[in-house]
mmCIF file with all atom_site columns, C-alpha atoms in Angstrom:
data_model
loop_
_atom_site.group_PDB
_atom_site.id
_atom_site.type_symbol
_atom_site.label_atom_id
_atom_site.label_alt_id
_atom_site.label_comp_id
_atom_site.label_asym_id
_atom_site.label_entity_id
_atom_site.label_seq_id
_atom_site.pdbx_PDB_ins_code
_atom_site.Cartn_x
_atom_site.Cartn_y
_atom_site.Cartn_z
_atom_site.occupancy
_atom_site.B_iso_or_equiv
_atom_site.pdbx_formal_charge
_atom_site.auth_seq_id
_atom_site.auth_comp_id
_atom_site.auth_asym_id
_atom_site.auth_atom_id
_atom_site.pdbx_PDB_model_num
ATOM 1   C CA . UNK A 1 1   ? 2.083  -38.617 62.581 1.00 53.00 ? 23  UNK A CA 1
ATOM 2   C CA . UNK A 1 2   ? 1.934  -35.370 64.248 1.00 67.00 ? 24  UNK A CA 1
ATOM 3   C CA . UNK A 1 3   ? 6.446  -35.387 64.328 1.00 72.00 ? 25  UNK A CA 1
ATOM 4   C CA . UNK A 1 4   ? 6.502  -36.026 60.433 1.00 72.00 ? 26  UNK A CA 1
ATOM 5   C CA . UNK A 1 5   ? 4.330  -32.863 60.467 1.00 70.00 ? 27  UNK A CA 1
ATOM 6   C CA . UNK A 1 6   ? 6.792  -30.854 62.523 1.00 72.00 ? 28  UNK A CA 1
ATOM 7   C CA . UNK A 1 7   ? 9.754  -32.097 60.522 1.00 76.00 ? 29  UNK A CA 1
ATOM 8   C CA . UNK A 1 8   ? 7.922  -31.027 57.772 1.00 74.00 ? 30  UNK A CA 1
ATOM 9   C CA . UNK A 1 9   ? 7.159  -27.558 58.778 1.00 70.00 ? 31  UNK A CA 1
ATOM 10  C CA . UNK A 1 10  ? 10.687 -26.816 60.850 1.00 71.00 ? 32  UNK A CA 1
ATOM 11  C CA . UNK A 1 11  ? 12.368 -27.706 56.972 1.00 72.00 ? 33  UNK A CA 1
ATOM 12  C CA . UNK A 1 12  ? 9.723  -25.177 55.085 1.00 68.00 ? 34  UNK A CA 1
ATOM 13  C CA . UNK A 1 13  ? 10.978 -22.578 57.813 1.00 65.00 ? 35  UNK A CA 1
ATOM 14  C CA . UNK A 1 14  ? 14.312 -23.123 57.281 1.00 66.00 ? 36  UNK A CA 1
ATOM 15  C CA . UNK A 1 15  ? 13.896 -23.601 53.439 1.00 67.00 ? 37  UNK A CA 1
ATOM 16  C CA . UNK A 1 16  ? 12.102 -20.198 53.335 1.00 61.00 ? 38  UNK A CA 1
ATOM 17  C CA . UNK A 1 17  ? 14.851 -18.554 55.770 1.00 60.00 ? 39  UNK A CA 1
ATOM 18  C CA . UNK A 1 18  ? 17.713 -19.606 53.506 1.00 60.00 ? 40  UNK A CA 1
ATOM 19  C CA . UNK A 1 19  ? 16.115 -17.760 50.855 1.00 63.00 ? 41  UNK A CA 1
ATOM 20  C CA . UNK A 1 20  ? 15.886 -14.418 52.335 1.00 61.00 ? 42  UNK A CA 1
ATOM 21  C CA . UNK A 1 21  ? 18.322 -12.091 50.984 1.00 71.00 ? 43  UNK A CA 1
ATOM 22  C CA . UNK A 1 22  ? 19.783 -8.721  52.025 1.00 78.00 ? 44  UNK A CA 1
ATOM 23  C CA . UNK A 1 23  ? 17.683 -5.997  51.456 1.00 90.00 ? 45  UNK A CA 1
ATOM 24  C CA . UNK A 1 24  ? 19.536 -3.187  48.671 1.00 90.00 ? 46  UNK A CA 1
ATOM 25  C CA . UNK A 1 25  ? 20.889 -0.247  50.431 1.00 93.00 ? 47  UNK A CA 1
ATOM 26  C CA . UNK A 1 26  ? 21.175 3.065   47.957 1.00 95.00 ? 48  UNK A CA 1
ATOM 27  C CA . UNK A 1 27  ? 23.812 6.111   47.690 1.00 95.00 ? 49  UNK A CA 1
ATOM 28  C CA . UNK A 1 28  ? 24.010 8.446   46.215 1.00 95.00 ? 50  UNK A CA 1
ATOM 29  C CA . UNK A 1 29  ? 27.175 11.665  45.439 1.00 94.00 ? 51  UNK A CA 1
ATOM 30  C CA . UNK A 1 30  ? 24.499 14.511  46.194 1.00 91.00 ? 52  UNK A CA 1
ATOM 31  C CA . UNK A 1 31  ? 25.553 15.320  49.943 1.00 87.00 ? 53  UNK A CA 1
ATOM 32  C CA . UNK A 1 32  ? 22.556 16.022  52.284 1.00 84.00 ? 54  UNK A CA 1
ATOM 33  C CA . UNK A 1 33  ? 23.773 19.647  53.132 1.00 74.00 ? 55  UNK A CA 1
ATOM 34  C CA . UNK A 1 34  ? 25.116 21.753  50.154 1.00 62.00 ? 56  UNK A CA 1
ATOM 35  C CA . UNK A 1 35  ? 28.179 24.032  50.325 1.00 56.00 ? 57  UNK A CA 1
ATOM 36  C CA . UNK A 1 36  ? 26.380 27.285  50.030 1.00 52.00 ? 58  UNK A CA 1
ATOM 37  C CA . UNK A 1 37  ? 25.856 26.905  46.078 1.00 49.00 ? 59  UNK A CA 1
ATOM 38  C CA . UNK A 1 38  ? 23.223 29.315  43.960 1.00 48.00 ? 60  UNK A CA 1
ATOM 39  C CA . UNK A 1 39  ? 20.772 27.841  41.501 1.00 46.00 ? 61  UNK A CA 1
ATOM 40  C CA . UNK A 1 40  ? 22.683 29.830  39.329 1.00 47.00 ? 62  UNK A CA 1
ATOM 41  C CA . UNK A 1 41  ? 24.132 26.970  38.653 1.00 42.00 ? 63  UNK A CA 1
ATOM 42  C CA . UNK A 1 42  ? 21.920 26.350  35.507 1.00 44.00 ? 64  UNK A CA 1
ATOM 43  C CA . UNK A 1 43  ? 24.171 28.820  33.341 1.00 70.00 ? 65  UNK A CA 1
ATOM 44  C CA . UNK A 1 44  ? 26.957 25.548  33.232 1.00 82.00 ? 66  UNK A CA 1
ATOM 45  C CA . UNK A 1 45  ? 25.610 23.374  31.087 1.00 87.00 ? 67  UNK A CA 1
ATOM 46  C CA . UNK A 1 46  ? 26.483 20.063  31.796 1.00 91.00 ? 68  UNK A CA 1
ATOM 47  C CA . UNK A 1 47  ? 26.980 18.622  27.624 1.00 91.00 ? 69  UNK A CA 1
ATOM 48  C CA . UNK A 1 48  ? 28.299 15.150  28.098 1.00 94.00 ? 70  UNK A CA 1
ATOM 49  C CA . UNK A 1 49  ? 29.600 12.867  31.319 1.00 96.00 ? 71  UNK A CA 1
ATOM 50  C CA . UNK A 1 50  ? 31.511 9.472   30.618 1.00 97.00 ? 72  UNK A CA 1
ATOM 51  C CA . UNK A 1 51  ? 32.599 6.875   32.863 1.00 97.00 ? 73  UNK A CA 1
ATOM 52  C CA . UNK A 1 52  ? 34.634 3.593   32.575 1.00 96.00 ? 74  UNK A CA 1
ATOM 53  C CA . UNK A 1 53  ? 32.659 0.474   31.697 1.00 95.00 ? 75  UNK A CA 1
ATOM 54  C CA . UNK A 1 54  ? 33.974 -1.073  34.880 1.00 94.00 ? 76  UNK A CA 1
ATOM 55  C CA . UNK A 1 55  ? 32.009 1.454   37.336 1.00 95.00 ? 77  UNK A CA 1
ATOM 56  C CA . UNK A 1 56  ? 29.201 2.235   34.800 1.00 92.00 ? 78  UNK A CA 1
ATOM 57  C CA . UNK A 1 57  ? 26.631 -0.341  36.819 1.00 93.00 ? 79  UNK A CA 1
ATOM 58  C CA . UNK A 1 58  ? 24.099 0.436   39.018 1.00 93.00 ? 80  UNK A CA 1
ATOM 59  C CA . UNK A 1 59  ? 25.873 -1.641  41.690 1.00 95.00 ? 81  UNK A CA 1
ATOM 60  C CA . UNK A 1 60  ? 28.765 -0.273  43.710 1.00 96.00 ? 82  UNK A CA 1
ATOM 61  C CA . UNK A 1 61  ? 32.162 -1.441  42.517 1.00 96.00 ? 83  UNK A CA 1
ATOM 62  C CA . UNK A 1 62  ? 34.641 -2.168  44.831 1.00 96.00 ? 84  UNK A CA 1
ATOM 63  C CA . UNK A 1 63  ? 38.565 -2.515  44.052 1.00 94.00 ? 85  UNK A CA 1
ATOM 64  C CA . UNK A 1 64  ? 40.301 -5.586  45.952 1.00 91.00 ? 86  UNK A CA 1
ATOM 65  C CA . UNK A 1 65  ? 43.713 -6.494  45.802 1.00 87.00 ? 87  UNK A CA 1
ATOM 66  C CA . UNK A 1 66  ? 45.788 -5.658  43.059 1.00 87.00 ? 88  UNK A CA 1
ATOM 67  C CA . UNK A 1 67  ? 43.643 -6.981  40.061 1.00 90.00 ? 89  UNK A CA 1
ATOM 68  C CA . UNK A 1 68  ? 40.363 -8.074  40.922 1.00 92.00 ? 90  UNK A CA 1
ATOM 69  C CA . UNK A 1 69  ? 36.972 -6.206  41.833 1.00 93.00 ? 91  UNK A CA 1
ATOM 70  C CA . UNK A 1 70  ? 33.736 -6.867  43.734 1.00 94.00 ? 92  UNK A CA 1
ATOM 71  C CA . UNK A 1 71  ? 30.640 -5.756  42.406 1.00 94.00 ? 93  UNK A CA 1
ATOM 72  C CA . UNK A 1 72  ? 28.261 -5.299  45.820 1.00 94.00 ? 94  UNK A CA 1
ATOM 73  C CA . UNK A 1 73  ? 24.764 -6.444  44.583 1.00 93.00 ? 95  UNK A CA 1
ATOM 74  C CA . UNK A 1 74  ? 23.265 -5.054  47.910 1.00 94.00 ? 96  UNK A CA 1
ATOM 75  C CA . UNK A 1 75  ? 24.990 -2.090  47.616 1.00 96.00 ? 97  UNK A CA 1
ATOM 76  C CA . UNK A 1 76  ? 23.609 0.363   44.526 1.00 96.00 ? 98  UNK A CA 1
ATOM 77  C CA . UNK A 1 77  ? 23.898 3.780   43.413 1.00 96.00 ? 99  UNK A CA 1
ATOM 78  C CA . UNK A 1 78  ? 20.575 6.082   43.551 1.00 95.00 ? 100 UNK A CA 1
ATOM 79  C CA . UNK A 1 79  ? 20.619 6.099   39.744 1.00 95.00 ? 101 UNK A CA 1
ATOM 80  C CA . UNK A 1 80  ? 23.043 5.603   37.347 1.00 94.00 ? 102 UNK A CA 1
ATOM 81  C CA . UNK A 1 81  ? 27.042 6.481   38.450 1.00 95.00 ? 103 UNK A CA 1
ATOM 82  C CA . UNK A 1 82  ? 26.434 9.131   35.357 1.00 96.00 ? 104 UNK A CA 1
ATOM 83  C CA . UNK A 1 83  ? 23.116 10.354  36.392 1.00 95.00 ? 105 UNK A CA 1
ATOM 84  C CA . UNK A 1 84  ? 24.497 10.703  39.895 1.00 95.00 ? 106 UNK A CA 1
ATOM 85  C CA . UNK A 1 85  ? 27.860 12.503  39.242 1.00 96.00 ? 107 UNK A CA 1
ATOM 86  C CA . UNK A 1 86  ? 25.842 14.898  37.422 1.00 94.00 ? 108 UNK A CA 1
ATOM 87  C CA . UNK A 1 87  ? 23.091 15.606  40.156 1.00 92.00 ? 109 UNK A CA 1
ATOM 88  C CA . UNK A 1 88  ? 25.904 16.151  42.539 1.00 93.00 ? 110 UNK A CA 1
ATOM 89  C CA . UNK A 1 89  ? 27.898 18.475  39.820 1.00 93.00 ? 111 UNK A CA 1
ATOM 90  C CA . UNK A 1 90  ? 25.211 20.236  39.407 1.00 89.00 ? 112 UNK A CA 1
ATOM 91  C CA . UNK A 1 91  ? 24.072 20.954  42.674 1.00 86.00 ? 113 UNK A CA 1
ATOM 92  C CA . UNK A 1 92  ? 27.710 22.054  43.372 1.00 87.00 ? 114 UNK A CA 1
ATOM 93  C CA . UNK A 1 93  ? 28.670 24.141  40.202 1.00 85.00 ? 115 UNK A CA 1
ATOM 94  C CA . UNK A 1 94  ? 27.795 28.030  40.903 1.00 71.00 ? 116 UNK A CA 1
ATOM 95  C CA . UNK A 1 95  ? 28.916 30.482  37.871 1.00 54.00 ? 117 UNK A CA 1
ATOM 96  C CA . UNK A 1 96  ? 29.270 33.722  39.437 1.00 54.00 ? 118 UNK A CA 1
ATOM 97  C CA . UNK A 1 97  ? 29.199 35.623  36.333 1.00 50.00 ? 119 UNK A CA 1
ATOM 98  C CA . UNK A 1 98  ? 25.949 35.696  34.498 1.00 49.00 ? 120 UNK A CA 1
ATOM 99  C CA . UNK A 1 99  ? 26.879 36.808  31.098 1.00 56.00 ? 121 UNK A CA 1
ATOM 100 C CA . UNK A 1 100 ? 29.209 33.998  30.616 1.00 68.00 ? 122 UNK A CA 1
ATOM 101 C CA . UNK A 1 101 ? 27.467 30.925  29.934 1.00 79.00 ? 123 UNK A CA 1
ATOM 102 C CA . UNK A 1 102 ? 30.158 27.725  29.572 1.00 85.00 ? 124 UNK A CA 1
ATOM 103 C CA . UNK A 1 103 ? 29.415 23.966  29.091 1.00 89.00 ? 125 UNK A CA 1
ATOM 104 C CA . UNK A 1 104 ? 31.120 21.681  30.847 1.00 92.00 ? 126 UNK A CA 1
ATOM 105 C CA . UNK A 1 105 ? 31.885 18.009  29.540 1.00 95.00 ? 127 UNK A CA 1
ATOM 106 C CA . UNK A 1 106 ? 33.660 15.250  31.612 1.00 97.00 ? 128 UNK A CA 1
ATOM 107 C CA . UNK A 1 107 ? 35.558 12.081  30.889 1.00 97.00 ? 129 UNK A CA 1
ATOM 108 C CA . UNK A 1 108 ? 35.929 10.029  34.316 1.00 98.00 ? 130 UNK A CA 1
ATOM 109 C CA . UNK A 1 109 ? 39.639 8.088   33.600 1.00 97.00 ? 131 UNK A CA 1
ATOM 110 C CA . UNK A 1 110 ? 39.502 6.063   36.885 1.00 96.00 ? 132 UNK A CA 1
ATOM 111 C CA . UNK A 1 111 ? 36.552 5.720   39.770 1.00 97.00 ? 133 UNK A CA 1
ATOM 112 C CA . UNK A 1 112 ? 37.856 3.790   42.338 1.00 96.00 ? 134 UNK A CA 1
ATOM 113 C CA . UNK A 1 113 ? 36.870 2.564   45.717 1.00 96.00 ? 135 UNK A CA 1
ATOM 114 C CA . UNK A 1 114 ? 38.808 0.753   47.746 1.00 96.00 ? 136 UNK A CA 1
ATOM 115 C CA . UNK A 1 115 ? 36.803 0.458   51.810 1.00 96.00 ? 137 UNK A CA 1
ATOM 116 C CA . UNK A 1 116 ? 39.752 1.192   54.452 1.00 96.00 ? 138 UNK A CA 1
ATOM 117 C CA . UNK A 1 117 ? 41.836 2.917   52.227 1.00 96.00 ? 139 UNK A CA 1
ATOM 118 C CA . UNK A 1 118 ? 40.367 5.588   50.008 1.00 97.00 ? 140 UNK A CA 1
ATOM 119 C CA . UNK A 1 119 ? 38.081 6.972   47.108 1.00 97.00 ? 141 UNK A CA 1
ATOM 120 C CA . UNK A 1 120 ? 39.520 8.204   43.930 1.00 98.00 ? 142 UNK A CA 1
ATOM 121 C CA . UNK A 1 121 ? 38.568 10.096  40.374 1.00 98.00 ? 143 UNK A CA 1
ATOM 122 C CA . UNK A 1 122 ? 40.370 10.999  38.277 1.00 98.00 ? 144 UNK A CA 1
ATOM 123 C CA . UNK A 1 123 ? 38.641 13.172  35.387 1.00 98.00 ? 145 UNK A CA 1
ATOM 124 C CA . UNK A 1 124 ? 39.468 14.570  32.317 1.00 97.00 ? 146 UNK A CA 1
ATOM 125 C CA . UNK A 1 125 ? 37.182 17.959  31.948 1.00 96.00 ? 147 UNK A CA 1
ATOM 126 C CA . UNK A 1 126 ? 36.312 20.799  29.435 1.00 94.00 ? 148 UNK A CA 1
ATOM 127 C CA . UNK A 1 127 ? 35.522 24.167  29.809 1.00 90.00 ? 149 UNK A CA 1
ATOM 128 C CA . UNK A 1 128 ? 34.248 25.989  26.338 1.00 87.00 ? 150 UNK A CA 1
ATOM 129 C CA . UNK A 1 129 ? 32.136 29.230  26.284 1.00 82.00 ? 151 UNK A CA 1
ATOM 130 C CA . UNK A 1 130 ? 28.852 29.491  24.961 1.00 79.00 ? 152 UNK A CA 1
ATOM 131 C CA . UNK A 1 131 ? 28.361 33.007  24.370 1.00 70.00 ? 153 UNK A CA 1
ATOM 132 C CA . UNK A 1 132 ? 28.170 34.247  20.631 1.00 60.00 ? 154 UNK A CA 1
ATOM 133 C CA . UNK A 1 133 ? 31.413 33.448  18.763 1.00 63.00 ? 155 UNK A CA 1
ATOM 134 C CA . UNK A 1 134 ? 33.340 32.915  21.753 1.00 60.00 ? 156 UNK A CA 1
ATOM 135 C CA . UNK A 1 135 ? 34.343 28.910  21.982 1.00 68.00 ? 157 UNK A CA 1
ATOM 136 C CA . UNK A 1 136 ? 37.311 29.354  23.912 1.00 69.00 ? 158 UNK A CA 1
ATOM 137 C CA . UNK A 1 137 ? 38.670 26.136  25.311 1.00 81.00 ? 159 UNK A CA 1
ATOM 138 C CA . UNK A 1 138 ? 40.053 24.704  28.164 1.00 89.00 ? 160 UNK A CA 1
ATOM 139 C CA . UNK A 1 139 ? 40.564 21.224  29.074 1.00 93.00 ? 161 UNK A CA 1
ATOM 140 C CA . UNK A 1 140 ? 41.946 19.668  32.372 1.00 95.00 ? 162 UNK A CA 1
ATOM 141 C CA . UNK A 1 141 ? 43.072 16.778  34.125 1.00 96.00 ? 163 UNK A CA 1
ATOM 142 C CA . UNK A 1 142 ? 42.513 16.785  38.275 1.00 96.00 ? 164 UNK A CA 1
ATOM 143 C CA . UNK A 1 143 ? 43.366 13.328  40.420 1.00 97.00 ? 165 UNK A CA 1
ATOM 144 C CA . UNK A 1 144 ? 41.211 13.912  43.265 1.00 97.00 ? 166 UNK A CA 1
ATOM 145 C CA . UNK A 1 145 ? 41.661 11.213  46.460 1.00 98.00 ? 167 UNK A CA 1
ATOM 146 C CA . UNK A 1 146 ? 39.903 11.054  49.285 1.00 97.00 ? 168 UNK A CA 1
ATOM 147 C CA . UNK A 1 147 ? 40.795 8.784   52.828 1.00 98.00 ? 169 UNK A CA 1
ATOM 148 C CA . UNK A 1 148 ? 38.067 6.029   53.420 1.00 97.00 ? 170 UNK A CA 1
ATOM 149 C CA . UNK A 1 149 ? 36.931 4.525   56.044 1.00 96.00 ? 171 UNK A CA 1
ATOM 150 C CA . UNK A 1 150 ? 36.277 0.852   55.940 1.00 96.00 ? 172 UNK A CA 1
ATOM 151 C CA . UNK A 1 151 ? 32.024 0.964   55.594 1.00 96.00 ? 173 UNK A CA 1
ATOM 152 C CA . UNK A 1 152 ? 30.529 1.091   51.943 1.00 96.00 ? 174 UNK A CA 1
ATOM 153 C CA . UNK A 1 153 ? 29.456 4.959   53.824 1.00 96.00 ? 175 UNK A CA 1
ATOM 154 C CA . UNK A 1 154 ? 32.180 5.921   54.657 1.00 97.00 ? 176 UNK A CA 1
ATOM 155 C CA . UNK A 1 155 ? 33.559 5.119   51.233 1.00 97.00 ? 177 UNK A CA 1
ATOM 156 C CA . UNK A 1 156 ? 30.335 7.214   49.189 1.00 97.00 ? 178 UNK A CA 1
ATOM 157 C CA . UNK A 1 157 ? 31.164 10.142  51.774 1.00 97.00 ? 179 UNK A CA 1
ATOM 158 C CA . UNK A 1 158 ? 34.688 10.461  50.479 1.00 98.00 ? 180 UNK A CA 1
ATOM 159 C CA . UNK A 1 159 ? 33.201 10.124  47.020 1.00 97.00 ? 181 UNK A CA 1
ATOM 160 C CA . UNK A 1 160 ? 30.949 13.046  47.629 1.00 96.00 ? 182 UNK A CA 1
ATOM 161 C CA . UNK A 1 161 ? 33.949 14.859  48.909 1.00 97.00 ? 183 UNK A CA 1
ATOM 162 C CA . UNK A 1 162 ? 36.065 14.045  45.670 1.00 97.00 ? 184 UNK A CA 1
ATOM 163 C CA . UNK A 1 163 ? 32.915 15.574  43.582 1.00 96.00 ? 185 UNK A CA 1
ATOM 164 C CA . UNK A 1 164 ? 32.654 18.533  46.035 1.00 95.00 ? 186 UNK A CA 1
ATOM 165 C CA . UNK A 1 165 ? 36.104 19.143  44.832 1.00 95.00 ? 187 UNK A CA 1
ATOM 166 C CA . UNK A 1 166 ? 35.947 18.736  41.282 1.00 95.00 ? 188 UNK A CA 1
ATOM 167 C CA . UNK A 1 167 ? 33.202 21.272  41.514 1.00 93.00 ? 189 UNK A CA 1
ATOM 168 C CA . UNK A 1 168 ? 35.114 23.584  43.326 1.00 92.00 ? 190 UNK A CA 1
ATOM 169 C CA . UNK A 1 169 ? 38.078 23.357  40.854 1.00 92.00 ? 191 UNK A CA 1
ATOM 170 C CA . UNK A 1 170 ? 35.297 24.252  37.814 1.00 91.00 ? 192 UNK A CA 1
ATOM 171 C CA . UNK A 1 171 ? 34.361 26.760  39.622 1.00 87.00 ? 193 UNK A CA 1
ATOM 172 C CA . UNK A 1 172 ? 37.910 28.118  40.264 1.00 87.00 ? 194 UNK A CA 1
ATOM 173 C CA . UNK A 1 173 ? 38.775 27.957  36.268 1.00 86.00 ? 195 UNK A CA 1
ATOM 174 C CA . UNK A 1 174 ? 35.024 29.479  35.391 1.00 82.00 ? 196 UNK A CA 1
ATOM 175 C CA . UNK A 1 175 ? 35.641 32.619  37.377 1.00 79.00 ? 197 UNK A CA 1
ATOM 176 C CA . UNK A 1 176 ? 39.745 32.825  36.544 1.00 72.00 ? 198 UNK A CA 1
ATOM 177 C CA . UNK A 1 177 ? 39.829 32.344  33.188 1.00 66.00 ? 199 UNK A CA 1
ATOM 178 C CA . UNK A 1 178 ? 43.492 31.538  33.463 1.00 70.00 ? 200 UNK A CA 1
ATOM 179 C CA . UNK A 1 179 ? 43.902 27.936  32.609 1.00 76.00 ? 201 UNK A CA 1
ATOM 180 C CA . UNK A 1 180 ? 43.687 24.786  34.906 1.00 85.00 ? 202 UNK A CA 1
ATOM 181 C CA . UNK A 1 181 ? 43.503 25.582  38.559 1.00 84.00 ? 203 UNK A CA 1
ATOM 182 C CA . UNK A 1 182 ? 45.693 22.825  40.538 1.00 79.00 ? 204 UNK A CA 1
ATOM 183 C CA . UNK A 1 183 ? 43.840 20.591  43.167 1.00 71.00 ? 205 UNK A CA 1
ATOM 184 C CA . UNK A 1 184 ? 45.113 21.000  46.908 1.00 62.00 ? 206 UNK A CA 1
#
């Protein structure tokens, strides 16, 4: 009796065992350490961000191969990919003259991650002013790609890089006033 009891218990354990899942791991595109920007960041107004329907999950998507992707269900964005480019963008964007206030709205084109190889946006963005009849307009395209190493990380770090870049080139084109600065 006691052996039908132990079979019985050893098969609940590994019953119970096989259902245990990974626990969710979270990222996010707001680096830990900023790059020295102001709060005066609230004069860019931040109107509108869009991203493609692919990436616009709260799971991770991953590229692989040619034509297929992997959506990571352990592997998740702190909010929203929208939400969390704009956190970042914000905490990044620094307009260092006050009297100009600009908005700023984005169209994400392509947001991909491939682990081992590299991160990549590329975004289509607008610059208009906000100040009292002056809508002046520019609008820009900037491919940013960042090497990868092969840990879901590694990959969100050279996200966070691509972003820190994007926000640098706003910046650039905010305080020129020349047109679309090029990315290096």
């Amino acid at each position: 009796m006691a052996i039908p009891l132990k079979i019985s218990l050893v098969t609940a354990l590994l019953l119970l065992t096989a259902c245990r899942s990974d626990p969710i791991q979270f990222h996010t595109l707001t680096p830990a350490q900023l790059s020295g920007a102001s709060s005066s960041g609230a004069e860019i107004q931040i109107e509108g961000i869009t991203v493609p329907p692919q990436v616009d999950r709260p799971q991770i998507v991953i590229r692989q191969g040619n034509s297929g992707v992997a959506i990571l269900e352990t592997e998740w964005w702190a909010a929203s990919l929208v939400d969390e480019l704009r956190s970042a963008l914000v905490d990044q964007l620094v307009n260092g003259n006050l009297q100009r206030r600009v908005s700023l709205r984005l169209d994400v084109q392509r947001f991909d991650s491939i682990p081992g190889q590299y991160a990549l946006i590329d975004v289509k963005w607008r610059l208009r002013s906000l100040g009292a009849g002056d809508t002046a307009l520019i609008t820009c395209r900037s491919t940013l790609q960042t090497p990868s190493g092969v840990s879901i990380d590694d990959l969100v770090v050279a996200h966070q890089n691509n972003v820190k870049r994007l926000a640098a080139l706003i910046n650039q084109a905010i305080s020129a006033q020349k047109g679309c600065p090029s990315a290096s």
